[in-house]
CSV table of C-alpha atoms in Angstrom, one decimal:
chain,number,residue,atom,x,y,z
A,1,LEU,CA,76.0,-0.6,-131.7
A,2,LEU,CA,77.2,-2.0,-134.6
A,3,LEU,CA,77.5,0.7,-137.1
A,4,GLN,CA,77.5,-2.5,-139.3
A,5,THR,CA,74.5,-3.7,-138.3
A,6,TRP,CA,72.8,-1.1,-140.2
A,7,THR,CA,72.0,-0.7,-144.5
A,8,ASN,CA,74.4,0.0,-146.1
A,9,GLY,CA,74.2,3.5,-147.3
A,10,ILE,CA,70.8,4.6,-146.3
A,11,ASN,CA,71.7,7.8,-144.3
A,12,GLU,CA,74.9,7.4,-144.0
A,13,ALA,CA,75.1,10.8,-142.4
A,14,SER,CA,73.2,11.0,-140.3
A,15,LYS,CA,74.8,7.6,-138.7
A,16,MET,CA,78.3,8.3,-138.1
A,17,ALA,CA,77.4,11.4,-136.7
A,18,LEU,CA,75.0,10.0,-133.9
A,19,LEU,CA,78.2,6.9,-133.6
A,20,ALA,CA,80.8,10.7,-133.0
A,21,TRP,CA,77.7,11.8,-130.4
A,22,GLU,CA,77.5,8.4,-128.9
A,23,LYS,CA,81.5,8.4,-128.5
A,24,GLU,CA,82.4,11.2,-127.1
A,25,THR,CA,79.4,11.7,-124.3
A,26,GLY,CA,79.4,7.8,-123.5
A,27,ILE,CA,76.1,6.9,-123.7
A,28,GLU,CA,75.4,4.0,-124.6
A,29,LEU,CA,72.0,2.7,-126.0
A,30,VAL,CA,71.0,-0.6,-126.4
A,31,GLN,CA,68.2,-2.1,-129.6
A,32,ILE,CA,66.7,-4.9,-128.9
A,33,ASN,CA,63.0,-5.4,-130.7
A,34,GLY,CA,63.2,-2.5,-133.1
A,35,GLN,CA,63.3,-0.4,-130.7
A,36,ARG,CA,66.8,1.9,-129.1
A,37,ARG,CA,66.9,2.5,-125.4
A,38,TYR,CA,68.6,5.1,-124.0
A,39,GLY,CA,67.9,4.5,-120.0
A,40,GLY,CA,65.7,3.2,-117.8
A,41,PRO,CA,66.8,3.5,-115.4
A,42,PRO,CA,70.8,6.2,-116.9
A,43,PRO,CA,73.4,6.8,-114.9
A,44,GLY,CA,73.6,7.7,-112.2
A,45,TRP,CA,69.5,7.5,-111.1
A,46,VAL,CA,69.4,6.3,-107.5
A,47,GLY,CA,66.3,4.9,-106.1
A,48,GLY,CA,62.6,3.0,-107.8
A,49,PRO,CA,61.5,4.1,-111.9
A,50,PRO,CA,59.0,7.2,-111.0
A,51,PRO,CA,55.0,6.5,-111.0
A,52,ALA,CA,52.9,6.7,-113.6
A,53,GLY,CA,51.5,9.2,-115.8
A,54,THR,CA,55.6,10.9,-116.6
A,55,GLU,CA,55.8,9.8,-120.2
A,56,VAL,CA,55.2,10.8,-123.4
A,57,TYR,CA,54.3,10.1,-126.9
A,58,ILE,CA,56.6,12.7,-129.4
A,59,ALA,CA,55.1,11.0,-132.9
A,60,ARG,CA,55.8,12.9,-136.4
A,61,LEU,CA,60.0,12.3,-136.5
A,62,PRO,CA,61.7,12.8,-139.4
A,63,GLN,CA,62.9,9.8,-139.9
A,64,ASP,CA,66.8,10.9,-140.6
A,65,ILE,CA,67.0,12.1,-137.0
A,66,TYR,CA,68.6,10.2,-133.6
A,67,GLU,CA,69.3,10.1,-130.5
A,68,ASP,CA,72.4,12.7,-131.0
A,69,THR,CA,69.3,15.4,-131.4
A,70,LEU,CA,66.5,14.7,-130.3
A,71,ILE,CA,67.6,13.7,-126.3
A,72,PRO,CA,69.6,16.4,-126.2
A,73,LEU,CA,66.8,18.4,-126.6
A,74,PHE,CA,63.6,16.4,-125.0
A,75,GLY,CA,66.7,16.7,-121.8
A,76,SER,CA,66.6,19.8,-121.9
A,77,VAL,CA,63.2,20.7,-120.3
A,78,GLY,CA,63.4,18.3,-117.7
A,79,ARG,CA,64.8,14.6,-116.4
A,80,LEU,CA,65.2,11.9,-118.8
A,81,TYR,CA,64.5,8.4,-117.0
A,82,GLU,CA,64.1,6.8,-120.2
A,83,PHE,CA,64.5,7.1,-123.8
A,84,ARG,CA,62.8,5.1,-127.2
A,85,LEU,CA,62.9,5.7,-130.0
A,86,MET,CA,61.3,3.4,-132.6
A,87,MET,CA,63.3,1.3,-135.3
A,88,THR,CA,63.3,-0.7,-139.0
A,89,PHE,CA,65.6,-2.9,-140.7
A,90,SER,CA,67.1,-0.4,-142.4
A,91,GLY,CA,68.8,1.7,-139.4
A,92,LEU,CA,65.5,4.8,-140.2
A,93,ASN,CA,63.4,5.6,-137.6
A,94,ARG,CA,60.3,4.1,-137.1
A,95,GLY,CA,58.9,8.6,-137.1
A,96,PHE,CA,57.9,8.1,-133.8
A,97,ALA,CA,59.4,7.8,-129.7
A,98,TYR,CA,58.4,7.8,-126.2
A,99,ALA,CA,60.5,9.5,-123.3
A,100,ARG,CA,59.8,9.0,-120.0
A,101,TYR,CA,60.8,12.1,-117.0
A,102,ALA,CA,61.6,11.6,-113.4
A,103,SER,CA,58.3,13.5,-112.5
A,104,ARG,CA,55.2,14.5,-114.1
A,105,GLN,CA,55.5,17.8,-114.1
A,106,ASP,CA,59.1,17.4,-116.8
A,107,ALA,CA,56.7,14.9,-119.2
A,108,ARG,CA,54.1,18.1,-118.6
A,109,SER,CA,56.5,20.8,-119.4
A,110,ALA,CA,57.4,19.2,-122.5
A,111,ILE,CA,54.2,19.1,-124.0
A,112,ALA,CA,53.8,21.9,-124.0
A,113,ALA,CA,57.6,23.3,-125.0
A,114,PHE,CA,57.3,21.1,-128.1
A,115,HIS,CA,53.8,20.2,-129.1
A,116,ARG,CA,54.2,21.1,-132.6
A,117,PHE,CA,57.9,22.0,-132.8
A,118,GLN,CA,59.0,22.5,-136.0
A,119,LEU,CA,62.4,20.6,-135.9
A,120,ARG,CA,62.9,21.4,-140.1
A,121,ARG,CA,60.7,23.5,-141.5
A,122,GLY,CA,57.7,22.5,-142.4
A,123,ARG,CA,57.9,19.5,-140.3
A,124,ALA,CA,56.1,19.6,-137.5
A,125,ILE,CA,56.3,17.3,-134.0
A,126,VAL,CA,53.5,15.9,-131.6
A,127,VAL,CA,54.3,15.3,-128.4
A,128,CYS,CA,51.6,14.3,-126.0
A,129,TRP,CA,50.6,11.9,-123.7
A,130,SER,CA,51.0,8.2,-123.4
A,131,THR,CA,48.9,5.9,-123.3
A,132,GLN,CA,49.0,3.1,-120.6
A,133,LYS,CA,47.7,0.6,-122.8
A,134,ARG,CA,48.2,-2.9,-121.6
A,135,GLU,CA,45.8,-5.1,-122.5
A,136,LEU,CA,46.1,-7.2,-126.6
A,137,LEU,CA,42.8,-8.7,-128.8
A,138,VAL,CA,44.1,-11.3,-130.6
A,139,SER,CA,41.2,-12.6,-132.1
A,140,GLY,CA,40.9,-15.3,-135.4
A,141,LEU,CA,41.7,-18.2,-132.8
A,142,GLY,CA,39.6,-21.4,-132.9
A,143,ALA,CA,36.9,-22.2,-130.3
A,144,TRP,CA,39.1,-24.9,-129.6
A,145,VAL,CA,42.9,-23.1,-129.2
A,146,SER,CA,42.2,-23.9,-124.8
A,147,GLN,CA,44.3,-21.3,-122.6
A,148,GLN,CA,46.9,-23.2,-121.4
A,149,GLU,CA,48.4,-24.0,-124.4
A,150,LEU,CA,47.9,-20.5,-125.4
A,151,GLU,CA,49.4,-18.6,-122.4
A,152,ALA,CA,52.4,-22.0,-122.9
A,153,THR,CA,53.4,-20.1,-126.7
A,154,LEU,CA,52.2,-16.5,-125.7
A,155,GLN,CA,55.4,-16.9,-122.8
A,156,ARG,CA,57.7,-18.6,-126.0
A,157,VAL,CA,57.3,-15.9,-127.9
A,158,THR,CA,56.3,-12.5,-125.8
A,159,GLU,CA,57.5,-11.0,-121.8
A,160,GLY,CA,55.5,-9.9,-119.4
A,161,ILE,CA,52.4,-11.2,-120.1
A,162,CYS,CA,50.4,-11.0,-117.0
A,163,SER,CA,46.7,-12.9,-117.6
A,164,VAL,CA,44.7,-14.6,-120.8
A,165,THR,CA,41.7,-15.1,-120.6
A,166,LEU,CA,39.8,-16.3,-123.7
A,167,HIS,CA,36.1,-15.4,-124.5
A,168,ALA,CA,33.3,-16.1,-127.1
A,169,SER,CA,32.9,-13.5,-130.1
A,170,PRO,CA,30.5,-11.6,-130.1
A,171,SER,CA,29.8,-11.1,-134.0
A,172,GLN,CA,31.3,-14.6,-134.6
A,173,THR,CA,29.6,-18.5,-133.9
A,174,GLN,CA,31.9,-21.0,-133.1
A,175,ALA,CA,35.0,-18.3,-132.8
A,176,THR,CA,37.4,-17.2,-129.6
A,177,LEU,CA,39.1,-14.1,-128.4
A,178,ALA,CA,41.9,-14.0,-125.8
A,179,VAL,CA,42.6,-10.7,-124.1
A,180,LEU,CA,46.3,-10.3,-123.1
A,181,LYS,CA,47.4,-8.1,-119.9
A,182,TYR,CA,50.9,-7.0,-120.1
A,183,ARG,CA,53.2,-5.5,-116.6
A,184,SER,CA,53.5,-2.6,-119.0
A,185,HIS,CA,52.5,-0.2,-121.7
A,186,GLU,CA,55.8,-1.5,-123.2
A,187,ALA,CA,55.8,-4.7,-122.5
A,188,ALA,CA,52.2,-4.9,-124.5
A,189,ALA,CA,54.3,-3.1,-127.2
A,190,LEU,CA,56.6,-5.7,-127.9
A,191,ALA,CA,54.7,-8.4,-127.7
A,192,LYS,CA,52.9,-7.0,-129.9
A,193,LYS,CA,55.3,-6.1,-132.4
A,194,ALA,CA,56.0,-9.3,-132.0
A,195,LEU,CA,52.7,-11.3,-132.6
A,196,MET,CA,52.1,-9.0,-135.3
A,197,GLU,CA,55.9,-10.4,-137.3
A,198,GLY,CA,53.9,-13.8,-137.6
A,199,ASN,CA,54.6,-15.0,-134.1
A,200,LEU,CA,51.9,-16.5,-132.9
A,201,ARG,CA,51.5,-20.4,-134.8
A,202,LEU,CA,48.2,-22.5,-133.3
A,203,GLY,CA,47.5,-24.3,-136.0
A,204,GLU,CA,45.9,-22.8,-139.3
A,205,ALA,CA,44.1,-19.8,-138.2
A,206,LYS,CA,44.3,-16.3,-139.2
A,207,MET,CA,44.5,-14.0,-136.0
A,208,ARG,CA,44.7,-10.4,-135.6
A,209,VAL,CA,46.2,-9.0,-132.7
A,210,ASP,CA,45.0,-5.7,-132.2
A,211,TRP,CA,44.6,-2.9,-128.8
A,212,LEU,CA,41.9,-3.5,-126.4
A,213,ASP,CA,39.0,-1.7,-127.1
A,214,PRO,CA,37.4,-1.1,-123.5
A,215,GLN,CA,33.7,-0.6,-125.6
A,216,LEU,CA,34.8,-4.3,-127.0
A,217,LYS,CA,36.2,-5.5,-123.0
A,218,GLN,CA,32.8,-4.0,-121.3
A,219,LYS,CA,31.0,-6.5,-123.4
A,220,LEU,CA,33.1,-9.3,-122.6
A,221,GLN,CA,32.9,-9.0,-119.4
A,222,LEU,CA,28.4,-9.0,-119.5
A,223,CYS,CA,29.2,-12.0,-121.6
A,224,GLU,CA,31.8,-13.9,-119.4
A,225,GLU,CA,29.4,-13.6,-116.4
A,226,GLU,CA,29.5,-16.3,-113.6
A,227,PRO,CA,27.1,-19.1,-113.9
A,228,PRO,CA,24.6,-19.5,-111.7
A,229,SER,CA,25.9,-22.0,-108.6
A,230,SER,CA,23.7,-24.8,-109.0
A,231,TRP,CA,23.6,-24.3,-113.2
A,232,VAL,CA,25.5,-26.0,-116.0
A,233,GLN,CA,25.4,-23.9,-118.8
A,234,GLY,CA,26.9,-21.5,-122.1
A,235,GLY,CA,25.7,-20.4,-125.0
A,236,GLU,CA,23.5,-22.4,-126.3
A,237,SER,CA,24.0,-25.4,-124.6
A,238,PRO,CA,21.2,-27.2,-122.8
A,239,ALA,CA,21.6,-28.0,-118.7
A,240,VAL,CA,21.8,-31.3,-117.4
A,241,PRO,CA,19.7,-32.6,-114.5
A,242,LEU,CA,21.5,-35.3,-112.0
A,243,PRO,CA,20.8,-38.3,-112.7
A,244,LEU,CA,21.1,-38.2,-116.7
A,245,SER,CA,25.5,-40.6,-116.9
A,246,LEU,CA,27.4,-39.8,-120.2
A,247,GLN,CA,26.9,-42.9,-121.1
A,248,ASN,CA,22.7,-43.3,-120.8
A,249,VAL,CA,22.7,-40.2,-123.1
A,250,LEU,CA,25.8,-41.6,-124.9
A,251,ASP,CA,22.9,-44.7,-125.4
A,252,CYS,CA,20.1,-42.8,-125.7
A,253,LEU,CA,22.1,-40.7,-128.8
A,254,ASN,CA,23.3,-43.4,-130.6
A,255,THR,CA,19.2,-45.3,-131.4
A,256,LEU,CA,18.9,-42.6,-132.2
A,257,CYS,CA,20.7,-41.5,-134.7
A,258,TRP,CA,20.6,-45.5,-135.1
A,259,LYS,CA,17.1,-45.1,-136.4
A,260,HIS,CA,17.5,-43.0,-139.0
A,261,HIS,CA,20.3,-44.2,-140.3
A,262,LEU,CA,23.7,-41.7,-138.9
A,263,ARG,CA,26.7,-43.4,-138.0
A,264,THR,CA,27.7,-43.3,-134.3
A,265,PRO,CA,28.1,-39.4,-133.3
A,266,LEU,CA,32.1,-38.0,-132.4
A,267,ILE,CA,32.3,-35.8,-129.8
A,268,MET,CA,35.3,-33.6,-128.3
A,269,THR,CA,35.6,-31.2,-125.9
A,270,LYS,CA,38.5,-28.9,-124.1
A,271,CYS,CA,38.8,-26.5,-121.4
A,272,VAL,CA,40.1,-23.5,-122.8
A,273,GLN,CA,38.8,-21.8,-119.3
A,274,MET,CA,39.2,-22.0,-115.4
A,275,ASN,CA,37.8,-19.2,-113.7
A,276,PRO,CA,39.5,-19.5,-109.5
A,277,ASN,CA,36.1,-20.4,-107.8
A,278,GLY,CA,37.0,-23.6,-108.8
A,279,TRP,CA,33.9,-23.1,-113.1
A,280,GLN,CA,35.3,-23.9,-115.6
A,281,ARG,CA,34.5,-23.8,-119.2
A,282,PHE,CA,34.6,-26.4,-122.2
A,283,TRP,CA,33.9,-26.4,-125.3
A,284,TYR,CA,32.4,-28.7,-127.5
A,285,GLN,CA,31.9,-30.1,-131.5
A,286,VAL,CA,29.9,-33.5,-131.9
A,287,ALA,CA,30.7,-34.1,-135.4
A,288,ILE,CA,28.6,-37.0,-136.7
A,289,PRO,CA,30.1,-39.6,-140.5
A,290,GLY,CA,28.4,-37.8,-143.4
A,291,SER,CA,27.0,-35.1,-142.3
A,292,HIS,CA,29.0,-31.5,-143.8
A,293,VAL,CA,28.8,-29.0,-140.9
A,294,PRO,CA,29.4,-30.4,-136.6
A,295,ILE,CA,27.3,-28.7,-134.0
A,296,SER,CA,29.0,-27.2,-131.2
A,297,GLY,CA,29.5,-24.6,-128.6
A,298,PHE,CA,30.7,-23.8,-124.7
A,299,THR,CA,29.5,-24.6,-121.4
A,300,TRP,CA,30.8,-23.9,-117.8
A,301,ILE,CA,31.1,-26.7,-115.1
A,302,SER,CA,32.6,-26.7,-111.4
A,303,LEU,CA,34.7,-29.3,-109.5
A,304,ASP,CA,32.4,-31.4,-107.7
A,305,ARG,CA,33.9,-35.5,-105.9
A,306,GLN,CA,30.3,-37.0,-108.1
A,307,GLY,CA,33.2,-39.3,-109.8
A,308,GLN,CA,31.7,-37.9,-113.2
A,309,SER,CA,35.0,-36.0,-114.5
A,310,GLU,CA,34.7,-32.5,-116.1
A,311,HIS,CA,34.5,-33.7,-119.1
A,312,GLU,CA,31.8,-36.3,-119.1
A,313,LYS,CA,29.8,-33.2,-117.8
A,314,ALA,CA,30.7,-31.7,-120.8
A,315,LYS,CA,30.0,-34.9,-123.0
A,316,VAL,CA,26.3,-34.5,-121.9
A,317,VAL,CA,25.8,-31.2,-122.4
A,318,ALA,CA,27.0,-31.8,-125.9
A,319,ALA,CA,25.0,-35.5,-125.8
A,320,LEU,CA,22.3,-33.4,-124.9
A,321,HIS,CA,22.9,-30.1,-127.8
A,322,VAL,CA,22.8,-33.1,-130.1
A,323,LEU,CA,19.4,-34.7,-129.4
A,324,ARG,CA,17.4,-32.0,-128.8
A,325,VAL,CA,18.7,-30.7,-133.1
A,326,LEU,CA,18.1,-34.0,-134.5
A,327,ALA,CA,14.7,-34.2,-132.7
A,328,GLU,CA,13.9,-31.1,-133.4
A,329,SER,CA,14.6,-31.9,-136.8
A,330,LEU,CA,14.1,-35.9,-137.8
A,331,VAL,CA,11.0,-36.7,-134.9
A,332,SER,CA,7.9,-36.1,-134.6
A,333,PRO,CA,7.0,-33.0,-132.1
A,334,CYS,CA,5.3,-35.2,-129.6
A,335,THR,CA,8.1,-37.3,-129.5
A,336,ALA,CA,10.4,-34.2,-129.3
A,337,SER,CA,8.9,-33.2,-125.8
A,338,SER,CA,9.6,-36.8,-124.0
A,339,LEU,CA,13.5,-35.4,-124.3
A,340,PRO,CA,14.7,-33.7,-121.2
A,341,SER,CA,14.4,-30.2,-120.8
A,342,PRO,CA,17.6,-28.2,-121.6
A,343,LYS,CA,16.7,-25.3,-120.1
A,344,GLY,CA,16.6,-28.0,-116.4
A,345,PRO,CA,18.6,-27.4,-112.5
A,346,LEU,CA,21.3,-28.9,-112.2
A,347,GLY,CA,21.4,-30.0,-108.7
A,348,GLY,CA,26.0,-28.6,-108.1
A,349,TRP,CA,27.4,-29.3,-111.9
């Protein structure tokens, strides 16, 4: 720990006391990613790490108090496996820390002894069980962001990520949410800090990172149930009878646009989610030159060996979606009724 890495003139006396304590005890503190850590494991530790449920959360700390006070205090009620103090760039603490004990009983003793304990007169601290949250929610992503692209970016700027899942936003159209699961609460907390500092860059989107709310998690899971094995579906997307080829649908769409003095539509598709059972979730967008509002949506596509690629199938869904929209706004009811039904079976798509 180097004193010159701290901002000069801030809390100098306490910093010098900490350095003297480190030298006297031989304790090594390691500072990385906005936190300073002791142990994990501590000197002389034998065996694996403690089980879950052995960490306590400490809050409302005076910002000029350091480990030379906190580690002896919290180590007086049980054996510490790890102590983590969150730090500011200036060298003050951020007002909270985590203490992980060798056993759950030691952690319980710490809560009993130090919750509402006055480190200073009139300054009672909070000590409670640490909530082992491991999942983050990233909102504000564009619908075009793919799972593979997001995973690659997260692996560059965070550590310990286990999975990334994309979901259509329940409250915003043409918006995507990402659920990030990390191997531990510590890894998730460090990732949250890194991402909130602006390390996640995907286009011009303004993204927000929060802990995943359990109620929203349940809602997303209900919205993302697997499609039936013989259908393609998703949002407002119509299902497509298998005999319809991409070229046939595009010919119909282009003809309808030509008749109504519209230019050739541009179709974009992107795979945003892949499931182990073979289903792929596609985002699509159709832009008609001259029209200010593109038409977009999501659809599920299954893998098969019938010659048509998954992107082609997604484009068929997108083209039929546009056909239905144009039919409702441009042509008569009898003409609209002759278009393929949006709820037809797909025979294995």
